[in-house]
JSON list of C-alpha atoms in Angstrom, two decimals:
[
{"chain": "A", "resi": 1, "resn": "UNK", "atom": "CA", "xyz": [16.33, -19.25, -6.58]},
{"chain": "A", "resi": 2, "resn": "UNK", "atom": "CA", "xyz": [17.84, -18.50, -3.46]},
{"chain": "A", "resi": 3, "resn": "UNK", "atom": "CA", "xyz": [15.31, -17.28, -0.49]},
{"chain": "A", "resi": 4, "resn": "UNK", "atom": "CA", "xyz": [18.45, -15.42, 0.97]},
{"chain": "A", "resi": 5, "resn": "UNK", "atom": "CA", "xyz": [18.46, -13.15, -1.49]},
{"chain": "A", "resi": 6, "resn": "UNK", "atom": "CA", "xyz": [15.06, -11.30, -0.19]},
{"chain": "A", "resi": 7, "resn": "UNK", "atom": "CA", "xyz": [16.63, -9.92, 3.09]},
{"chain": "A", "resi": 8, "resn": "UNK", "atom": "CA", "xyz": [14.33, -8.38, 5.83]},
{"chain": "A", "resi": 9, "resn": "UNK", "atom": "CA", "xyz": [14.36, -4.34, 5.32]},
{"chain": "A", "resi": 10, "resn": "UNK", "atom": "CA", "xyz": [15.85, -2.52, 8.37]},
{"chain": "A", "resi": 11, "resn": "UNK", "atom": "CA", "xyz": [14.18, -2.90, 11.54]},
{"chain": "A", "resi": 12, "resn": "UNK", "atom": "CA", "xyz": [12.03, -5.02, 10.27]},
{"chain": "A", "resi": 13, "resn": "UNK", "atom": "CA", "xyz": [11.08, -8.50, 10.94]},
{"chain": "A", "resi": 14, "resn": "UNK", "atom": "CA", "xyz": [11.31, -11.53, 8.02]},
{"chain": "A", "resi": 15, "resn": "UNK", "atom": "CA", "xyz": [8.57, -13.71, 10.44]},
{"chain": "A", "resi": 16, "resn": "UNK", "atom": "CA", "xyz": [5.57, -13.03, 11.95]},
{"chain": "A", "resi": 17, "resn": "UNK", "atom": "CA", "xyz": [2.84, -15.08, 14.49]},
{"chain": "A", "resi": 18, "resn": "UNK", "atom": "CA", "xyz": [-0.65, -14.44, 14.06]},
{"chain": "A", "resi": 19, "resn": "UNK", "atom": "CA", "xyz": [-3.38, -16.78, 14.83]},
{"chain": "A", "resi": 20, "resn": "UNK", "atom": "CA", "xyz": [-3.33, -18.52, 11.32]},
{"chain": "A", "resi": 21, "resn": "UNK", "atom": "CA", "xyz": [-0.06, -19.63, 12.10]},
{"chain": "A", "resi": 22, "resn": "UNK", "atom": "CA", "xyz": [3.77, -18.05, 11.39]},
{"chain": "A", "resi": 23, "resn": "UNK", "atom": "CA", "xyz": [4.51, -16.24, 8.51]},
{"chain": "A", "resi": 24, "resn": "UNK", "atom": "CA", "xyz": [7.55, -15.42, 6.32]},
{"chain": "A", "resi": 25, "resn": "UNK", "atom": "CA", "xyz": [7.27, -12.31, 4.38]},
{"chain": "A", "resi": 26, "resn": "UNK", "atom": "CA", "xyz": [10.34, -11.87, 1.93]},
{"chain": "A", "resi": 27, "resn": "UNK", "atom": "CA", "xyz": [10.77, -8.49, 0.19]},
{"chain": "A", "resi": 28, "resn": "UNK", "atom": "CA", "xyz": [11.24, -8.21, -3.26]},
{"chain": "A", "resi": 29, "resn": "UNK", "atom": "CA", "xyz": [13.12, -5.27, -4.55]},
{"chain": "A", "resi": 30, "resn": "UNK", "atom": "CA", "xyz": [12.19, -4.03, -7.82]},
{"chain": "A", "resi": 31, "resn": "UNK", "atom": "CA", "xyz": [13.06, -1.04, -10.47]},
{"chain": "A", "resi": 32, "resn": "UNK", "atom": "CA", "xyz": [11.50, 2.36, -10.07]},
{"chain": "A", "resi": 33, "resn": "UNK", "atom": "CA", "xyz": [8.21, 2.14, -11.26]},
{"chain": "A", "resi": 34, "resn": "UNK", "atom": "CA", "xyz": [6.35, 4.23, -13.73]},
{"chain": "A", "resi": 35, "resn": "UNK", "atom": "CA", "xyz": [2.98, 4.92, -15.94]},
{"chain": "A", "resi": 36, "resn": "UNK", "atom": "CA", "xyz": [2.84, 1.88, -18.34]},
{"chain": "A", "resi": 37, "resn": "UNK", "atom": "CA", "xyz": [5.22, -0.39, -16.93]},
{"chain": "A", "resi": 38, "resn": "UNK", "atom": "CA", "xyz": [3.41, -3.60, -16.86]},
{"chain": "A", "resi": 39, "resn": "UNK", "atom": "CA", "xyz": [2.62, -5.55, -13.75]},
{"chain": "A", "resi": 40, "resn": "UNK", "atom": "CA", "xyz": [2.75, -8.97, -15.11]},
{"chain": "A", "resi": 41, "resn": "UNK", "atom": "CA", "xyz": [6.53, -7.79, -16.93]},
{"chain": "A", "resi": 42, "resn": "UNK", "atom": "CA", "xyz": [7.43, -6.91, -12.89]},
{"chain": "A", "resi": 43, "resn": "UNK", "atom": "CA", "xyz": [6.15, -10.44, -11.71]},
{"chain": "A", "resi": 44, "resn": "UNK", "atom": "CA", "xyz": [8.20, -12.31, -14.61]},
{"chain": "A", "resi": 45, "resn": "UNK", "atom": "CA", "xyz": [11.06, -10.51, -13.75]},
{"chain": "A", "resi": 46, "resn": "UNK", "atom": "CA", "xyz": [11.23, -9.88, -9.80]},
{"chain": "A", "resi": 47, "resn": "UNK", "atom": "CA", "xyz": [8.95, -12.42, -8.20]},
{"chain": "A", "resi": 48, "resn": "UNK", "atom": "CA", "xyz": [8.41, -15.54, -9.94]},
{"chain": "A", "resi": 49, "resn": "UNK", "atom": "CA", "xyz": [11.95, -16.64, -9.99]},
{"chain": "A", "resi": 50, "resn": "UNK", "atom": "CA", "xyz": [11.53, -17.13, -6.19]},
{"chain": "A", "resi": 51, "resn": "UNK", "atom": "CA", "xyz": [7.83, -18.25, -6.12]},
{"chain": "A", "resi": 52, "resn": "UNK", "atom": "CA", "xyz": [7.02, -21.65, -4.71]},
{"chain": "A", "resi": 53, "resn": "UNK", "atom": "CA", "xyz": [3.32, -23.48, -4.48]},
{"chain": "A", "resi": 54, "resn": "UNK", "atom": "CA", "xyz": [1.26, -22.08, -1.64]},
{"chain": "A", "resi": 55, "resn": "UNK", "atom": "CA", "xyz": [2.96, -18.63, -2.07]},
{"chain": "A", "resi": 56, "resn": "UNK", "atom": "CA", "xyz": [0.91, -15.36, -1.62]},
{"chain": "A", "resi": 57, "resn": "UNK", "atom": "CA", "xyz": [2.17, -12.45, -3.19]},
{"chain": "A", "resi": 58, "resn": "UNK", "atom": "CA", "xyz": [1.29, -8.76, -1.45]},
{"chain": "A", "resi": 59, "resn": "UNK", "atom": "CA", "xyz": [1.55, -5.60, -3.67]},
{"chain": "A", "resi": 60, "resn": "UNK", "atom": "CA", "xyz": [1.46, -2.40, -2.79]},
{"chain": "A", "resi": 61, "resn": "UNK", "atom": "CA", "xyz": [-1.36, -0.26, -3.98]},
{"chain": "A", "resi": 62, "resn": "UNK", "atom": "CA", "xyz": [1.28, 2.69, -4.87]},
{"chain": "A", "resi": 63, "resn": "UNK", "atom": "CA", "xyz": [2.74, 0.99, -7.70]},
{"chain": "A", "resi": 64, "resn": "UNK", "atom": "CA", "xyz": [-0.49, -0.64, -8.95]},
{"chain": "A", "resi": 65, "resn": "UNK", "atom": "CA", "xyz": [-1.90, 3.26, -9.32]},
{"chain": "A", "resi": 66, "resn": "UNK", "atom": "CA", "xyz": [1.40, 4.50, -10.60]},
{"chain": "A", "resi": 67, "resn": "UNK", "atom": "CA", "xyz": [1.43, 1.75, -13.41]},
{"chain": "A", "resi": 68, "resn": "UNK", "atom": "CA", "xyz": [-2.27, 2.97, -14.08]},
{"chain": "A", "resi": 69, "resn": "UNK", "atom": "CA", "xyz": [-1.26, 6.57, -14.64]},
{"chain": "A", "resi": 70, "resn": "UNK", "atom": "CA", "xyz": [-2.95, 7.86, -11.57]},
{"chain": "A", "resi": 71, "resn": "UNK", "atom": "CA", "xyz": [0.13, 9.68, -9.42]},
{"chain": "A", "resi": 72, "resn": "UNK", "atom": "CA", "xyz": [0.49, 13.38, -10.74]},
{"chain": "A", "resi": 73, "resn": "UNK", "atom": "CA", "xyz": [3.76, 15.85, -10.79]},
{"chain": "A", "resi": 74, "resn": "UNK", "atom": "CA", "xyz": [2.24, 18.14, -7.53]},
{"chain": "A", "resi": 75, "resn": "UNK", "atom": "CA", "xyz": [3.27, 21.05, -10.57]},
{"chain": "A", "resi": 76, "resn": "UNK", "atom": "CA", "xyz": [0.36, 19.60, -12.80]},
{"chain": "A", "resi": 77, "resn": "UNK", "atom": "CA", "xyz": [-2.44, 19.72, -10.23]},
{"chain": "A", "resi": 78, "resn": "UNK", "atom": "CA", "xyz": [-4.16, 23.20, -9.42]},
{"chain": "A", "resi": 79, "resn": "UNK", "atom": "CA", "xyz": [-6.02, 23.15, -6.53]},
{"chain": "A", "resi": 80, "resn": "UNK", "atom": "CA", "xyz": [-9.28, 25.06, -6.49]},
{"chain": "A", "resi": 81, "resn": "UNK", "atom": "CA", "xyz": [-9.95, 27.24, -3.59]},
{"chain": "A", "resi": 82, "resn": "UNK", "atom": "CA", "xyz": [-12.10, 24.78, -1.65]},
{"chain": "A", "resi": 83, "resn": "UNK", "atom": "CA", "xyz": [-9.76, 22.15, -1.68]},
{"chain": "A", "resi": 84, "resn": "UNK", "atom": "CA", "xyz": [-7.12, 24.83, -0.03]},
{"chain": "A", "resi": 85, "resn": "UNK", "atom": "CA", "xyz": [-9.36, 25.37, 2.13]},
{"chain": "A", "resi": 86, "resn": "UNK", "atom": "CA", "xyz": [-10.54, 21.74, 3.34]},
{"chain": "A", "resi": 87, "resn": "UNK", "atom": "CA", "xyz": [-6.86, 20.60, 3.73]},
{"chain": "A", "resi": 88, "resn": "UNK", "atom": "CA", "xyz": [-6.19, 22.36, 6.91]},
{"chain": "A", "resi": 89, "resn": "UNK", "atom": "CA", "xyz": [-8.67, 20.91, 8.62]},
{"chain": "A", "resi": 90, "resn": "UNK", "atom": "CA", "xyz": [-7.18, 17.37, 7.88]},
{"chain": "A", "resi": 91, "resn": "UNK", "atom": "CA", "xyz": [-4.63, 15.94, 10.31]},
{"chain": "A", "resi": 92, "resn": "UNK", "atom": "CA", "xyz": [-1.01, 15.60, 8.75]},
{"chain": "A", "resi": 93, "resn": "UNK", "atom": "CA", "xyz": [0.48, 11.70, 9.78]},
{"chain": "A", "resi": 94, "resn": "UNK", "atom": "CA", "xyz": [4.20, 11.58, 9.80]},
{"chain": "A", "resi": 95, "resn": "UNK", "atom": "CA", "xyz": [3.40, 8.74, 7.98]},
{"chain": "A", "resi": 96, "resn": "UNK", "atom": "CA", "xyz": [1.86, 10.14, 5.01]},
{"chain": "A", "resi": 97, "resn": "UNK", "atom": "CA", "xyz": [0.18, 13.60, 4.31]},
{"chain": "A", "resi": 98, "resn": "UNK", "atom": "CA", "xyz": [-3.06, 12.03, 3.18]},
{"chain": "A", "resi": 99, "resn": "UNK", "atom": "CA", "xyz": [-5.88, 14.59, 2.25]},
{"chain": "A", "resi": 100, "resn": "UNK", "atom": "CA", "xyz": [-3.55, 16.80, 4.68]},
{"chain": "A", "resi": 101, "resn": "UNK", "atom": "CA", "xyz": [-2.24, 18.93, 1.24]},
{"chain": "A", "resi": 102, "resn": "UNK", "atom": "CA", "xyz": [-4.18, 21.04, -0.98]},
{"chain": "A", "resi": 103, "resn": "UNK", "atom": "CA", "xyz": [-2.85, 18.77, -4.26]},
{"chain": "A", "resi": 104, "resn": "UNK", "atom": "CA", "xyz": [-3.93, 15.94, -2.47]},
{"chain": "A", "resi": 105, "resn": "UNK", "atom": "CA", "xyz": [-7.40, 17.16, -1.78]},
{"chain": "A", "resi": 106, "resn": "UNK", "atom": "CA", "xyz": [-8.03, 18.22, -4.99]},
{"chain": "A", "resi": 107, "resn": "UNK", "atom": "CA", "xyz": [-7.73, 14.72, -6.74]},
{"chain": "A", "resi": 108, "resn": "UNK", "atom": "CA", "xyz": [-10.43, 13.87, -3.80]},
{"chain": "A", "resi": 109, "resn": "UNK", "atom": "CA", "xyz": [-12.93, 16.40, -4.63]},
{"chain": "A", "resi": 110, "resn": "UNK", "atom": "CA", "xyz": [-12.14, 15.15, -8.36]},
{"chain": "A", "resi": 111, "resn": "UNK", "atom": "CA", "xyz": [-12.37, 11.62, -7.92]},
{"chain": "A", "resi": 112, "resn": "UNK", "atom": "CA", "xyz": [-14.81, 11.10, -4.78]},
{"chain": "A", "resi": 113, "resn": "UNK", "atom": "CA", "xyz": [-16.98, 14.04, -5.55]},
{"chain": "A", "resi": 114, "resn": "UNK", "atom": "CA", "xyz": [-17.01, 17.48, -4.14]},
{"chain": "A", "resi": 115, "resn": "UNK", "atom": "CA", "xyz": [-20.74, 16.66, -2.01]},
{"chain": "A", "resi": 116, "resn": "UNK", "atom": "CA", "xyz": [-19.54, 13.40, -0.25]},
{"chain": "A", "resi": 117, "resn": "UNK", "atom": "CA", "xyz": [-15.87, 15.48, 0.62]},
{"chain": "A", "resi": 118, "resn": "UNK", "atom": "CA", "xyz": [-17.75, 18.47, 2.08]},
{"chain": "A", "resi": 119, "resn": "UNK", "atom": "CA", "xyz": [-20.33, 16.16, 3.92]},
{"chain": "A", "resi": 120, "resn": "UNK", "atom": "CA", "xyz": [-17.68, 14.51, 5.12]},
{"chain": "A", "resi": 121, "resn": "UNK", "atom": "CA", "xyz": [-15.85, 17.24, 6.53]},
{"chain": "A", "resi": 122, "resn": "UNK", "atom": "CA", "xyz": [-18.77, 18.93, 8.04]},
{"chain": "A", "resi": 123, "resn": "UNK", "atom": "CA", "xyz": [-19.62, 15.46, 10.38]},
{"chain": "A", "resi": 124, "resn": "UNK", "atom": "CA", "xyz": [-16.35, 15.61, 11.31]},
{"chain": "A", "resi": 125, "resn": "UNK", "atom": "CA", "xyz": [-16.72, 18.79, 12.02]},
{"chain": "A", "resi": 126, "resn": "UNK", "atom": "CA", "xyz": [-19.19, 18.11, 14.70]},
{"chain": "A", "resi": 127, "resn": "UNK", "atom": "CA", "xyz": [-18.18, 14.52, 15.96]},
{"chain": "A", "resi": 128, "resn": "UNK", "atom": "CA", "xyz": [-14.57, 16.25, 16.76]},
{"chain": "A", "resi": 129, "resn": "UNK", "atom": "CA", "xyz": [-16.47, 18.31, 19.27]},
{"chain": "A", "resi": 130, "resn": "UNK", "atom": "CA", "xyz": [-17.60, 15.40, 21.28]},
{"chain": "A", "resi": 131, "resn": "UNK", "atom": "CA", "xyz": [-14.10, 13.63, 21.36]},
{"chain": "A", "resi": 132, "resn": "UNK", "atom": "CA", "xyz": [-14.91, 11.28, 17.91]},
{"chain": "A", "resi": 133, "resn": "UNK", "atom": "CA", "xyz": [-12.03, 11.12, 14.99]},
{"chain": "A", "resi": 134, "resn": "UNK", "atom": "CA", "xyz": [-11.95, 9.21, 12.07]},
{"chain": "A", "resi": 135, "resn": "UNK", "atom": "CA", "xyz": [-15.49, 10.17, 10.68]},
{"chain": "A", "resi": 136, "resn": "UNK", "atom": "CA", "xyz": [-14.18, 11.65, 7.77]},
{"chain": "A", "resi": 137, "resn": "UNK", "atom": "CA", "xyz": [-12.27, 9.05, 6.42]},
{"chain": "A", "resi": 138, "resn": "UNK", "atom": "CA", "xyz": [-15.16, 6.06, 7.25]},
{"chain": "A", "resi": 139, "resn": "UNK", "atom": "CA", "xyz": [-17.48, 8.24, 5.04]},
{"chain": "A", "resi": 140, "resn": "UNK", "atom": "CA", "xyz": [-15.67, 9.35, 1.93]},
{"chain": "A", "resi": 141, "resn": "UNK", "atom": "CA", "xyz": [-14.10, 5.43, 2.49]},
{"chain": "A", "resi": 142, "resn": "UNK", "atom": "CA", "xyz": [-11.50, 3.53, 0.80]},
{"chain": "A", "resi": 143, "resn": "UNK", "atom": "CA", "xyz": [-11.07, 4.79, -2.28]},
{"chain": "A", "resi": 144, "resn": "UNK", "atom": "CA", "xyz": [-10.21, 8.33, -0.29]},
{"chain": "A", "resi": 145, "resn": "UNK", "atom": "CA", "xyz": [-8.07, 7.50, 2.11]},
{"chain": "A", "resi": 146, "resn": "UNK", "atom": "CA", "xyz": [-5.99, 5.71, -0.34]},
{"chain": "A", "resi": 147, "resn": "UNK", "atom": "CA", "xyz": [-4.73, 9.40, -1.69]},
{"chain": "A", "resi": 148, "resn": "UNK", "atom": "CA", "xyz": [-1.62, 10.48, -0.71]},
{"chain": "A", "resi": 149, "resn": "UNK", "atom": "CA", "xyz": [1.05, 13.05, -1.62]},
{"chain": "A", "resi": 150, "resn": "UNK", "atom": "CA", "xyz": [4.53, 13.78, -1.55]},
{"chain": "A", "resi": 151, "resn": "UNK", "atom": "CA", "xyz": [6.58, 13.42, 1.86]},
{"chain": "A", "resi": 152, "resn": "UNK", "atom": "CA", "xyz": [10.22, 13.06, 2.12]},
{"chain": "A", "resi": 153, "resn": "UNK", "atom": "CA", "xyz": [10.22, 9.13, 2.79]},
{"chain": "A", "resi": 154, "resn": "UNK", "atom": "CA", "xyz": [9.18, 8.38, -0.62]},
{"chain": "A", "resi": 155, "resn": "UNK", "atom": "CA", "xyz": [11.44, 7.82, -3.15]},
{"chain": "A", "resi": 156, "resn": "UNK", "atom": "CA", "xyz": [11.93, 10.43, -5.84]},
{"chain": "A", "resi": 157, "resn": "UNK", "atom": "CA", "xyz": [10.47, 11.06, -8.69]},
{"chain": "A", "resi": 158, "resn": "UNK", "atom": "CA", "xyz": [7.70, 10.53, -6.20]},
{"chain": "A", "resi": 159, "resn": "UNK", "atom": "CA", "xyz": [8.03, 12.48, -3.13]},
{"chain": "A", "resi": 160, "resn": "UNK", "atom": "CA", "xyz": [7.22, 15.33, -5.71]},
{"chain": "A", "resi": 161, "resn": "UNK", "atom": "CA", "xyz": [3.40, 13.43, -6.84]},
{"chain": "A", "resi": 162, "resn": "UNK", "atom": "CA", "xyz": [0.28, 13.04, -5.79]},
{"chain": "A", "resi": 163, "resn": "UNK", "atom": "CA", "xyz": [-1.52, 9.64, -6.65]},
{"chain": "A", "resi": 164, "resn": "UNK", "atom": "CA", "xyz": [-5.33, 8.64, -6.30]},
{"chain": "A", "resi": 165, "resn": "UNK", "atom": "CA", "xyz": [-5.88, 4.96, -5.30]},
{"chain": "A", "resi": 166, "resn": "UNK", "atom": "CA", "xyz": [-5.24, 2.36, -8.19]},
{"chain": "A", "resi": 167, "resn": "UNK", "atom": "CA", "xyz": [-8.75, 1.63, -10.09]},
{"chain": "A", "resi": 168, "resn": "UNK", "atom": "CA", "xyz": [-10.29, -1.94, -9.78]},
{"chain": "A", "resi": 169, "resn": "UNK", "atom": "CA", "xyz": [-7.50, -3.31, -7.70]},
{"chain": "A", "resi": 170, "resn": "UNK", "atom": "CA", "xyz": [-10.08, -6.56, -7.26]},
{"chain": "A", "resi": 171, "resn": "UNK", "atom": "CA", "xyz": [-9.50, -7.30, -11.23]},
{"chain": "A", "resi": 172, "resn": "UNK", "atom": "CA", "xyz": [-5.94, -6.14, -10.71]},
{"chain": "A", "resi": 173, "resn": "UNK", "atom": "CA", "xyz": [-5.29, -8.94, -8.18]},
{"chain": "A", "resi": 174, "resn": "UNK", "atom": "CA", "xyz": [-7.27, -11.28, -9.80]},
{"chain": "A", "resi": 175, "resn": "UNK", "atom": "CA", "xyz": [-5.69, -10.74, -13.05]},
{"chain": "A", "resi": 176, "resn": "UNK", "atom": "CA", "xyz": [-2.48, -11.29, -11.39]},
{"chain": "A", "resi": 177, "resn": "UNK", "atom": "CA", "xyz": [-3.36, -14.53, -9.73]},
{"chain": "A", "resi": 178, "resn": "UNK", "atom": "CA", "xyz": [-4.03, -16.15, -13.29]},
{"chain": "A", "resi": 179, "resn": "UNK", "atom": "CA", "xyz": [-0.43, -14.78, -14.43]},
{"chain": "A", "resi": 180, "resn": "UNK", "atom": "CA", "xyz": [1.44, -16.10, -11.18]},
{"chain": "A", "resi": 181, "resn": "UNK", "atom": "CA", "xyz": [-0.72, -18.89, -9.59]},
{"chain": "A", "resi": 182, "resn": "UNK", "atom": "CA", "xyz": [-0.75, -17.24, -6.21]},
{"chain": "A", "resi": 183, "resn": "UNK", "atom": "CA", "xyz": [-2.96, -15.55, -4.21]},
{"chain": "A", "resi": 184, "resn": "UNK", "atom": "CA", "xyz": [-2.70, -11.50, -4.40]},
{"chain": "A", "resi": 185, "resn": "UNK", "atom": "CA", "xyz": [-3.51, -9.06, -2.19]},
{"chain": "A", "resi": 186, "resn": "UNK", "atom": "CA", "xyz": [-3.18, -5.69, -2.96]},
{"chain": "A", "resi": 187, "resn": "UNK", "atom": "CA", "xyz": [-2.61, -4.02, 0.52]},
{"chain": "A", "resi": 188, "resn": "UNK", "atom": "CA", "xyz": [-2.15, 0.45, 1.66]},
{"chain": "A", "resi": 189, "resn": "UNK", "atom": "CA", "xyz": [0.22, -0.04, 4.05]},
{"chain": "A", "resi": 190, "resn": "UNK", "atom": "CA", "xyz": [2.28, 2.37, 6.47]},
{"chain": "A", "resi": 191, "resn": "UNK", "atom": "CA", "xyz": [3.35, 1.99, 9.66]},
{"chain": "A", "resi": 192, "resn": "UNK", "atom": "CA", "xyz": [0.09, 2.98, 11.84]},
{"chain": "A", "resi": 193, "resn": "UNK", "atom": "CA", "xyz": [-2.22, 1.26, 9.58]},
{"chain": "A", "resi": 194, "resn": "UNK", "atom": "CA", "xyz": [-2.98, -1.26, 6.90]},
{"chain": "A", "resi": 195, "resn": "UNK", "atom": "CA", "xyz": [-6.07, -1.42, 4.22]},
{"chain": "A", "resi": 196, "resn": "UNK", "atom": "CA", "xyz": [-7.27, -3.81, 1.87]},
{"chain": "A", "resi": 197, "resn": "UNK", "atom": "CA", "xyz": [-7.77, -2.71, -1.27]},
{"chain": "A", "resi": 198, "resn": "UNK", "atom": "CA", "xyz": [-7.85, -5.55, -3.79]},
{"chain": "A", "resi": 199, "resn": "UNK", "atom": "CA", "xyz": [-7.97, -9.46, -3.10]},
{"chain": "A", "resi": 200, "resn": "UNK", "atom": "CA", "xyz": [-8.12, -11.93, -6.07]},
{"chain": "A", "resi": 201, "resn": "UNK", "atom": "CA", "xyz": [-9.67, -14.34, -3.70]},
{"chain": "A", "resi": 202, "resn": "UNK", "atom": "CA", "xyz": [-12.93, -13.12, -1.66]},
{"chain": "A", "resi": 203, "resn": "UNK", "atom": "CA", "xyz": [-12.04, -16.58, 0.95]},
{"chain": "A", "resi": 204, "resn": "UNK", "atom": "CA", "xyz": [-8.75, -14.54, 1.93]},
{"chain": "A", "resi": 205, "resn": "UNK", "atom": "CA", "xyz": [-9.73, -12.81, 5.21]},
{"chain": "A", "resi": 206, "resn": "UNK", "atom": "CA", "xyz": [-9.49, -8.86, 5.25]},
{"chain": "A", "resi": 207, "resn": "UNK", "atom": "CA", "xyz": [-8.40, -9.97, 9.03]},
{"chain": "A", "resi": 208, "resn": "UNK", "atom": "CA", "xyz": [-5.66, -12.41, 8.11]},
{"chain": "A", "resi": 209, "resn": "UNK", "atom": "CA", "xyz": [-4.05, -9.95, 5.40]},
{"chain": "A", "resi": 210, "resn": "UNK", "atom": "CA", "xyz": [-4.02, -7.19, 7.74]},
{"chain": "A", "resi": 211, "resn": "UNK", "atom": "CA", "xyz": [-2.76, -9.49, 10.73]},
{"chain": "A", "resi": 212, "resn": "UNK", "atom": "CA", "xyz": [0.47, -10.77, 8.58]},
{"chain": "A", "resi": 213, "resn": "UNK", "atom": "CA", "xyz": [0.95, -7.18, 7.72]},
{"chain": "A", "resi": 214, "resn": "UNK", "atom": "CA", "xyz": [0.38, -5.78, 11.22]},
{"chain": "A", "resi": 215, "resn": "UNK", "atom": "CA", "xyz": [4.48, -4.22, 11.07]},
{"chain": "A", "resi": 216, "resn": "UNK", "atom": "CA", "xyz": [4.11, -3.49, 6.87]},
{"chain": "A", "resi": 217, "resn": "UNK", "atom": "CA", "xyz": [7.26, -5.10, 6.08]},
{"chain": "A", "resi": 218, "resn": "UNK", "atom": "CA", "xyz": [7.40, -3.35, 2.84]},
{"chain": "A", "resi": 219, "resn": "UNK", "atom": "CA", "xyz": [9.55, -0.21, 2.21]},
{"chain": "A", "resi": 220, "resn": "UNK", "atom": "CA", "xyz": [9.46, 2.24, -0.79]},
{"chain": "A", "resi": 221, "resn": "UNK", "atom": "CA", "xyz": [11.94, 4.71, -0.48]},
{"chain": "A", "resi": 222, "resn": "UNK", "atom": "CA", "xyz": [15.55, 3.66, -0.37]},
{"chain": "A", "resi": 223, "resn": "UNK", "atom": "CA", "xyz": [14.81, 0.04, -0.25]},
{"chain": "A", "resi": 224, "resn": "UNK", "atom": "CA", "xyz": [12.35, -0.24, -3.15]},
{"chain": "A", "resi": 225, "resn": "UNK", "atom": "CA", "xyz": [10.46, -3.30, -1.96]},
{"chain": "A", "resi": 226, "resn": "UNK", "atom": "CA", "xyz": [6.90, -3.02, -3.05]},
{"chain": "A", "resi": 227, "resn": "UNK", "atom": "CA", "xyz": [5.89, -6.13, -2.88]},
{"chain": "A", "resi": 228, "resn": "UNK", "atom": "CA", "xyz": [6.17, -9.36, -0.90]},
{"chain": "A", "resi": 229, "resn": "UNK", "atom": "CA", "xyz": [6.02, -13.11, -1.16]},
{"chain": "A", "resi": 230, "resn": "UNK", "atom": "CA", "xyz": [4.20, -14.18, 2.04]},
{"chain": "A", "resi": 231, "resn": "UNK", "atom": "CA", "xyz": [4.76, -17.93, 2.80]},
{"chain": "A", "resi": 232, "resn": "UNK", "atom": "CA", "xyz": [4.24, -20.01, 5.31]},
{"chain": "A", "resi": 233, "resn": "UNK", "atom": "CA", "xyz": [6.98, -20.79, 7.87]},
{"chain": "A", "resi": 234, "resn": "UNK", "atom": "CA", "xyz": [7.14, -24.66, 8.16]},
{"chain": "A", "resi": 235, "resn": "UNK", "atom": "CA", "xyz": [7.07, -24.13, 4.13]},
{"chain": "A", "resi": 236, "resn": "UNK", "atom": "CA", "xyz": [10.50, -21.81, 4.47]},
{"chain": "A", "resi": 237, "resn": "UNK", "atom": "CA", "xyz": [12.48, -23.95, 6.29]},
{"chain": "A", "resi": 238, "resn": "UNK", "atom": "CA", "xyz": [15.17, -24.36, 3.41]},
{"chain": "A", "resi": 239, "resn": "UNK", "atom": "CA", "xyz": [15.05, -20.63, 2.83]},
{"chain": "A", "resi": 240, "resn": "UNK", "atom": "CA", "xyz": [15.98, -19.17, 6.22]},
{"chain": "A", "resi": 241, "resn": "UNK", "atom": "CA", "xyz": [19.40, -17.89, 7.61]},
{"chain": "A", "resi": 242, "resn": "UNK", "atom": "CA", "xyz": [20.11, -18.99, 11.27]},
{"chain": "A", "resi": 243, "resn": "UNK", "atom": "CA", "xyz": [19.54, -15.50, 12.49]},
{"chain": "A", "resi": 244, "resn": "UNK", "atom": "CA", "xyz": [15.94, -15.52, 10.73]},
{"chain": "A", "resi": 245, "resn": "UNK", "atom": "CA", "xyz": [14.52, -17.35, 13.20]},
{"chain": "A", "resi": 246, "resn": "UNK", "atom": "CA", "xyz": [15.37, -14.65, 15.61]},
{"chain": "A", "resi": 247, "resn": "UNK", "atom": "CA", "xyz": [13.31, -12.21, 12.99]}
]
């Protein structure tokens, strides 16, 4: 199928240069994903028609979590007093609320456990006095880091939802590789950072995966592109428009 149908998102680049070579990231537009949607069926419908040998598939952790039923309308979450207290001390990024809301903090307390969250908060409070930031998330780990809440830039209805990290992302990636024949990476990416939550092949270097997604070419609001087909540039020459050489 014609890859020129997969165009870069606004203000994003199709190609990126890394120390491993130059890669094209083709964003794949999908339907809105809901609880119970089967990821292999999503691959069959939206991804497999474009796949070439040697391709990799990078998939947003958000749609993995949503399909697993790990996203919740905030009206269904009843934050505890502890959650309401702790969330006041969390930095609120414009790219994602993280644990800076009572709803997401409540999910963290349930999923990660109150003792670890409280310990991380205490350590963070102490280290901030010395100008050291980021300790909280280093202690609670990727499971809590991937929790996110409602924000205006998220596609409805999920602008009114909070979500947990996906369950068993390595296994999800491995199952998708068996189905597609492509190496699969489950990513938590935004415009300020990238975390690798799952890989179908441990031989895929984490630094490589982060480098390929350094500028986060996906878009999950009106763009509806939670998946990217990643292809070496030398294998994509027949798939590019003339202007793509500058993008």
